[in-house]
Amino acid sequence: MRLTKRSVTLLYLSSCKIFADLLFLYGFFSFGYNDSLTSTPNDLPSTLRPNPNHSEPWRFDTRRLYQKSVNRVVLMVIDGIRYDFFMEPEYNVFMPFSIDLIKQNQSCLFRTRVNAPTVTMPRIKALTTGTVPNFIDLVLNLDSSAVQQDSIIYQACAANKHVIFYGDDTWLKLFPNSFIRYDGITSFYISDYTEVDNNVTRHLENELKSSADWDIMILHYLGLDHIGHMGGPRSKLMPNKLSEMDNIIQRIVNYMNSEESELPSILIVCGDHGMRDNGGHGGSSIGEVVVPLFVYFKNKICGGSIEGEIMQTDFVPTISVIMGLPIPSGNTGKLIHKILQNLNINEILFAYHYNTQQIYKNYNSRKGLMNKGFMKDFNHAIFSYYDWLKKENASIDQALHIISLYESALNGMSNYLVKSIAKFDVFLIIVSIILSIQVWLLLMNFDAVNIKFIKVNRLVYLMLIRWAVCVWLQCDSVLCEFTATFNLLAIVIITMFIINLGSFCWPLTTIFSSLINDMDKNVFYTLCGSLVHILSLFSSSYIEEEHQLLYHLWTGFSAIQVYMAFVEHNYVTTAKWIVSMVLHRFCKDLNYIGNQWSGFYSLGDWFRESHNQSYMSALMVIGILSTFFTCINIYKAGKYNKRFNTLNYIIYFLYFWTLCCVYMYRVETKEVSVPYGYNILKLIFCLNTWTITWYLLVGFHIVSVIKHNNNKWNNAVCILIVLLILRLSLLLRPHNILLPAVLVFTCKLIRLKNWNTLTMTIIHYWLSLIFFFYQGNSNSIGTLDIVPGYIGQTSYDPVIAGIHIFTHMFGFPMLIYLFLVLDQKFLGLQKLCMLNVTQSCVYNLVILLFHNHLFIWSVFSPKLLYISTFTCTTYIFSALIVILLSVCGISYQKEFNV
């Protein structure tokens, strides 16, 4: 195997871009922004002074004013439950007991807003610490580690409260050694929505007894969320699951009503996050960020459905107060007045004063301004509270006015704290952008790149400049931390900078001349379309609806091809392009994504309806047959010798076998109709058989490549396409089964024309994004489909799940890239990397400019993660193709061996 200079250069530049992206992500997503301080009972305010110089402070009797006001707390977290499950008749008809309690004002229902990302681990952190976790916790959600911050769990254990837990084992990872009894269940095996909840409920019989020794019981139910991932909120499985949750609520309420204790117990039912209209979560749609908070006290009138909205973090100070525990030090939440009804007015006022003082301490440490309107309310509240305490016959109205002043101050300081949590390493971000721009310029004039060794003196000079800049600017960037680790990081960055800078031949004229020489009839449209696409990244609305722009660009391009073919009297090609446009319209309507269409009923939703199962089955059969003939066609196209032989027939038979296994798997999941002879077929075409058959195909295809020395490149690429199509057929949702055939039809249609490499690369790049969106993905984390990760798994294996999810998400872009390099080979690969780096560089600049934007976390950050992942995918693909080109002996005139 020989690696050429061009191949090594491309891999080096790709590695530089990946390294620059990692630097950017590290600088943009702050790590460890929360301190490790913990609250103690000594933090309770013992005195009240109207001003620091006041000679007669009021002294509080904290033991009397701040004490436990409930007997026991049951926190029931229903993973993925939405607020409208309690409010809309479509859903709440299945929860009659809970809804009756709300209607009779025996319980409270609060509309609760959660912050993005709406995934379990950061939301549990918010529920227990009162802080807003970092967006990077979305990634860390897959490998939760112990919480280092102060939390209500830590405070309960420090106060010798007995805490028990049953449910999602994320809690056990976040709070190890905190529960006297527990039973954890993995949250990632989403095809289980029955046993996963039964394993929680089975413990209630022993725990709901008067002799039980717990103070806080936490139950985290996962089944409803798993149903949402598989079928969305309107799944036919949802009614039974809602009824099951309602029965558990009734069981706990009956236990509380039978308690014989001086203090009442409290049941709190909430969601860690909600659910998208199409299932899944992680984004910032209304269904994902608005969840219920249901509260029940024994023999207390609570108020029914409460108007207004609270934040998820408000749970923390409230539960701390009613349990008589210190409020966690990093808390940003505010007290929920309605839940403090067991306290008298003196205790409520003290609780508000304590909550405000705790948040003021954090506000002051983050250098919040003191001349804000809410800070005037804060000072006014302290004066008014002091006067109220001094009066012998203070009125309730005055107390309520003081509470309103405290609430105003809490709102202002809390909002400031939430916004100030993010810390950006701007210096590191700018350095990463400079490295990315260097890579982009080198890719633009790739043929002129000449990588040279660096001179040590230049490295020393730049290290000294780094030291001078850091000292002069007093920068708090990690690049200005002079430890061994960060000095090594600085050396690597500066080395790359010098190598890249020395590789330039300052090619502006060369770049423009190469573009002019590479012009054809379509390049003007594709270049203008690419420019519009890149500029659209500066708008949050266009990021949310990026798919719409790409759909229009592709439709315009297709219309141009129809016109040109018709003018040339090539009516067969005209008909093919018209068929392509019809097929793409069908694919577009399968899944509606983005905010504009999120609430609309898609064609895929129609196929998933239980009464349309026969249509889904017909679609599945058509898709499988189309895929079968597509695979045969691609395999034949890659072979130099077109004659049939025994090996070919075996391979075709195995294609059909794997696709039959796909259909039978969907029968097992009850998504398509049961075929005749089902009992025999399910034994023959099971998932284990699919796995064996697919790996047999890998072996036979390798033999096929080795057997024929001619045309190895085409044969190898076509085999990769076929194997990837067969794997995608298993992982795709049933209503998306036609997408691979449409993709192949489109790519073969493009190959009919001998366009230049730039045009071909841009069109394939657009198609890679278009088919990414066709299958239901978007720029929101909420559309990330994790269901394919668990196909064929009987136990949770994170490596296999990760491979399946990655393949499902980026399989179509990889297929389209393979079609691109099939004809364009290395030149197409280089142009593809150039386009990818162009979009990434521009978007990094967008993030730098808009890092204080209102939608930075809900819109811009998810898109950043997707672009970074696309870059990594392109790098993996580039490495694979470079190796394959070397193995197949593809060479270029301008290259020489390294």
Short mmCIF file of C-alpha atoms in Angstrom, two decimals, residues 210-403:
data_model
loop_
_atom_site.label_atom_id
_atom_site.label_comp_id
_atom_site.label_asym_id
_atom_site.label_seq_id
_atom_site.Cartn_x
_atom_site.Cartn_y
_atom_site.Cartn_z
CA SER A 210 -46.06 2.81 58.46
CA SER A 211 -43.02 0.87 59.65
CA ALA A 212 -40.87 1.99 56.70
CA ASP A 213 -37.88 4.06 57.82
CA TRP A 214 -37.44 6.50 54.94
CA ASP A 215 -37.85 10.28 54.89
CA ILE A 216 -37.54 10.85 51.15
CA MET A 217 -38.53 8.32 48.49
CA ILE A 218 -37.56 8.98 44.87
CA LEU A 219 -39.20 7.01 42.07
CA HIS A 220 -38.03 7.55 38.50
CA TYR A 221 -40.26 5.86 35.90
CA LEU A 222 -38.87 5.38 32.39
CA GLY A 223 -41.55 3.52 30.43
CA LEU A 224 -43.45 6.57 29.21
CA ASP A 225 -40.27 8.10 27.79
CA HIS A 226 -39.39 4.84 26.05
CA ILE A 227 -42.82 4.75 24.41
CA GLY A 228 -42.27 8.34 23.29
CA HIS A 229 -38.98 7.41 21.62
CA MET A 230 -40.58 4.54 19.74
CA GLY A 231 -43.95 6.03 18.76
CA GLY A 232 -44.30 9.59 20.04
CA PRO A 233 -46.96 11.00 22.40
CA ARG A 234 -49.80 9.61 20.27
CA SER A 235 -48.52 6.04 20.37
CA LYS A 236 -51.21 3.41 20.92
CA LEU A 237 -49.18 2.32 23.96
CA MET A 238 -49.48 5.71 25.66
CA PRO A 239 -53.04 5.37 27.13
CA ASN A 240 -52.17 2.26 29.13
CA LYS A 241 -48.96 3.84 30.39
CA LEU A 242 -50.76 7.01 31.52
CA SER A 243 -53.34 4.85 33.31
CA GLU A 244 -50.52 2.93 34.99
CA MET A 245 -48.93 6.15 36.24
CA ASP A 246 -52.32 7.38 37.48
CA ASN A 247 -52.85 4.16 39.43
CA ILE A 248 -49.46 4.56 41.10
CA ILE A 249 -50.33 8.14 42.07
CA GLN A 250 -53.61 6.90 43.54
CA ARG A 251 -51.78 4.20 45.47
CA ILE A 252 -49.35 6.70 47.02
CA VAL A 253 -52.14 9.19 47.83
CA ASN A 254 -54.14 6.45 49.59
CA TYR A 255 -51.08 5.61 51.65
CA MET A 256 -50.63 9.25 52.65
CA ASN A 257 -54.27 9.59 53.62
CA SER A 258 -53.95 6.57 55.91
CA GLU A 259 -50.87 7.93 57.71
CA GLU A 260 -51.20 8.78 61.37
CA SER A 261 -48.62 11.49 61.79
CA GLU A 262 -48.68 15.01 63.17
CA LEU A 263 -47.26 16.45 59.95
CA PRO A 264 -48.67 15.66 56.50
CA SER A 265 -46.63 13.95 53.82
CA ILE A 266 -46.25 15.41 50.34
CA LEU A 267 -46.33 13.79 46.91
CA ILE A 268 -44.59 15.61 44.07
CA VAL A 269 -45.01 14.28 40.54
CA CYS A 270 -42.94 15.91 37.83
CA GLY A 271 -41.14 15.30 34.56
CA ASP A 272 -37.42 15.68 34.12
CA HIS A 273 -38.17 16.83 30.57
CA GLY A 274 -41.01 16.60 28.06
CA MET A 275 -41.40 15.06 24.63
CA ARG A 276 -41.48 16.26 21.04
CA ASP A 277 -44.68 15.98 19.05
CA ASN A 278 -42.95 13.32 16.95
CA GLY A 279 -41.31 11.59 19.90
CA GLY A 280 -37.86 11.93 21.41
CA HIS A 281 -36.41 14.89 23.30
CA GLY A 282 -33.28 16.97 23.73
CA GLY A 283 -34.34 20.18 21.98
CA SER A 284 -36.33 23.23 22.97
CA SER A 285 -39.81 22.77 21.49
CA ILE A 286 -42.81 23.50 23.73
CA GLY A 287 -43.52 19.82 24.26
CA GLU A 288 -39.95 19.25 25.45
CA VAL A 289 -39.46 22.24 27.76
CA VAL A 290 -42.90 22.53 29.41
CA VAL A 291 -43.59 19.80 31.98
CA PRO A 292 -46.05 19.38 34.86
CA LEU A 293 -45.36 19.70 38.57
CA PHE A 294 -48.18 17.97 40.45
CA VAL A 295 -48.28 18.45 44.24
CA TYR A 296 -50.53 16.73 46.79
CA PHE A 297 -50.76 17.36 50.55
CA LYS A 298 -52.90 15.25 52.83
CA ASN A 299 -56.18 17.02 53.69
CA LYS A 300 -55.06 20.35 52.24
CA ILE A 301 -56.67 22.60 49.65
CA CYS A 302 -53.91 23.41 47.18
CA GLY A 303 -55.50 25.37 44.35
CA GLY A 304 -55.92 23.14 41.32
CA SER A 305 -54.36 24.25 38.07
CA ILE A 306 -52.12 27.24 38.86
CA GLU A 307 -51.78 30.07 36.36
CA GLY A 308 -48.37 31.31 35.39
CA GLU A 309 -45.13 29.43 34.99
CA ILE A 310 -42.36 28.32 37.32
CA MET A 311 -38.85 27.13 36.57
CA GLN A 312 -37.67 23.59 37.21
CA THR A 313 -34.93 24.89 39.49
CA ASP A 314 -37.60 26.44 41.77
CA PHE A 315 -38.24 22.95 43.12
CA VAL A 316 -34.91 22.93 45.01
CA PRO A 317 -35.31 25.84 47.47
CA THR A 318 -38.98 24.91 48.00
CA ILE A 319 -38.30 21.30 48.94
CA SER A 320 -35.37 22.43 51.10
CA VAL A 321 -37.62 24.79 53.07
CA ILE A 322 -40.44 22.30 53.73
CA MET A 323 -37.87 19.67 54.76
CA GLY A 324 -36.02 22.15 56.98
CA LEU A 325 -32.76 21.63 55.05
CA PRO A 326 -30.19 24.27 54.06
CA ILE A 327 -30.71 25.49 50.49
CA PRO A 328 -27.87 24.20 48.25
CA SER A 329 -25.21 26.86 47.82
CA GLY A 330 -25.34 27.13 44.02
CA ASN A 331 -29.13 27.27 43.79
CA THR A 332 -30.65 29.74 41.33
CA GLY A 333 -34.27 28.74 41.96
CA LYS A 334 -37.04 30.70 43.69
CA LEU A 335 -39.57 29.59 46.29
CA ILE A 336 -42.96 28.31 45.06
CA HIS A 337 -45.42 30.11 47.33
CA LYS A 338 -48.31 27.65 46.94
CA ILE A 339 -46.24 24.73 48.26
CA LEU A 340 -45.40 26.61 51.48
CA GLN A 341 -49.00 26.42 52.75
CA ASN A 342 -48.08 24.36 55.83
CA LEU A 343 -45.95 27.24 57.11
CA ASN A 344 -47.25 30.22 59.05
CA ILE A 345 -46.65 33.75 57.79
CA ASN A 346 -43.55 34.27 59.96
CA GLU A 347 -41.97 31.10 58.60
CA ILE A 348 -42.84 32.01 55.01
CA LEU A 349 -41.30 35.48 55.31
CA PHE A 350 -38.15 34.04 56.84
CA ALA A 351 -37.93 31.44 54.07
CA TYR A 352 -38.16 34.17 51.41
CA HIS A 353 -35.55 36.23 53.22
CA TYR A 354 -33.24 33.19 53.40
CA ASN A 355 -33.75 32.29 49.72
CA THR A 356 -33.07 35.89 48.68
CA GLN A 357 -29.92 36.15 50.80
CA GLN A 358 -28.62 32.86 49.36
CA ILE A 359 -29.15 34.01 45.77
CA TYR A 360 -27.84 37.51 46.53
CA LYS A 361 -24.58 35.94 47.70
CA ASN A 362 -24.17 34.25 44.28
CA TYR A 363 -25.33 37.38 42.46
CA ASN A 364 -22.74 39.48 44.24
CA SER A 365 -19.95 36.94 43.60
CA ARG A 366 -20.73 37.12 39.85
CA LYS A 367 -20.46 40.92 39.94
CA GLY A 368 -24.12 41.68 39.38
CA LEU A 369 -25.06 45.35 39.14
CA MET A 370 -26.59 46.98 42.23
CA ASN A 371 -28.47 49.75 40.43
CA LYS A 372 -31.03 47.45 38.80
CA GLY A 373 -34.72 47.86 39.58
CA PHE A 374 -34.97 44.44 41.20
CA MET A 375 -32.07 45.31 43.51
CA LYS A 376 -34.04 48.34 44.69
CA ASP A 377 -36.91 45.94 45.45
CA PHE A 378 -34.41 43.78 47.34
CA ASN A 379 -33.35 46.68 49.58
CA HIS A 380 -36.95 47.82 49.98
CA ALA A 381 -37.97 44.27 51.01
CA ILE A 382 -35.32 44.19 53.75
CA PHE A 383 -36.45 47.56 55.17
CA SER A 384 -40.11 46.54 55.00
CA TYR A 385 -39.42 43.16 56.60
CA TYR A 386 -37.51 44.82 59.43
CA ASP A 387 -40.39 47.23 60.05
CA TRP A 388 -42.89 44.37 59.90
CA LEU A 389 -40.93 42.42 62.52
CA LYS A 390 -40.79 45.49 64.80
CA LYS A 391 -44.57 45.98 64.72
CA GLU A 392 -46.66 44.16 67.26
CA ASN A 393 -49.81 44.01 65.10
CA ALA A 394 -48.40 43.67 61.59
CA SER A 395 -51.00 42.91 58.92
CA ILE A 396 -51.07 40.01 56.45
CA ASP A 397 -51.37 42.47 53.56
CA GLN A 398 -48.06 44.02 54.52
CA ALA A 399 -46.50 40.56 54.66
CA LEU A 400 -47.79 39.73 51.19
CA HIS A 401 -46.37 43.01 49.89
CA ILE A 402 -42.96 42.08 51.34
CA ILE A 403 -43.19 38.67 49.69
#
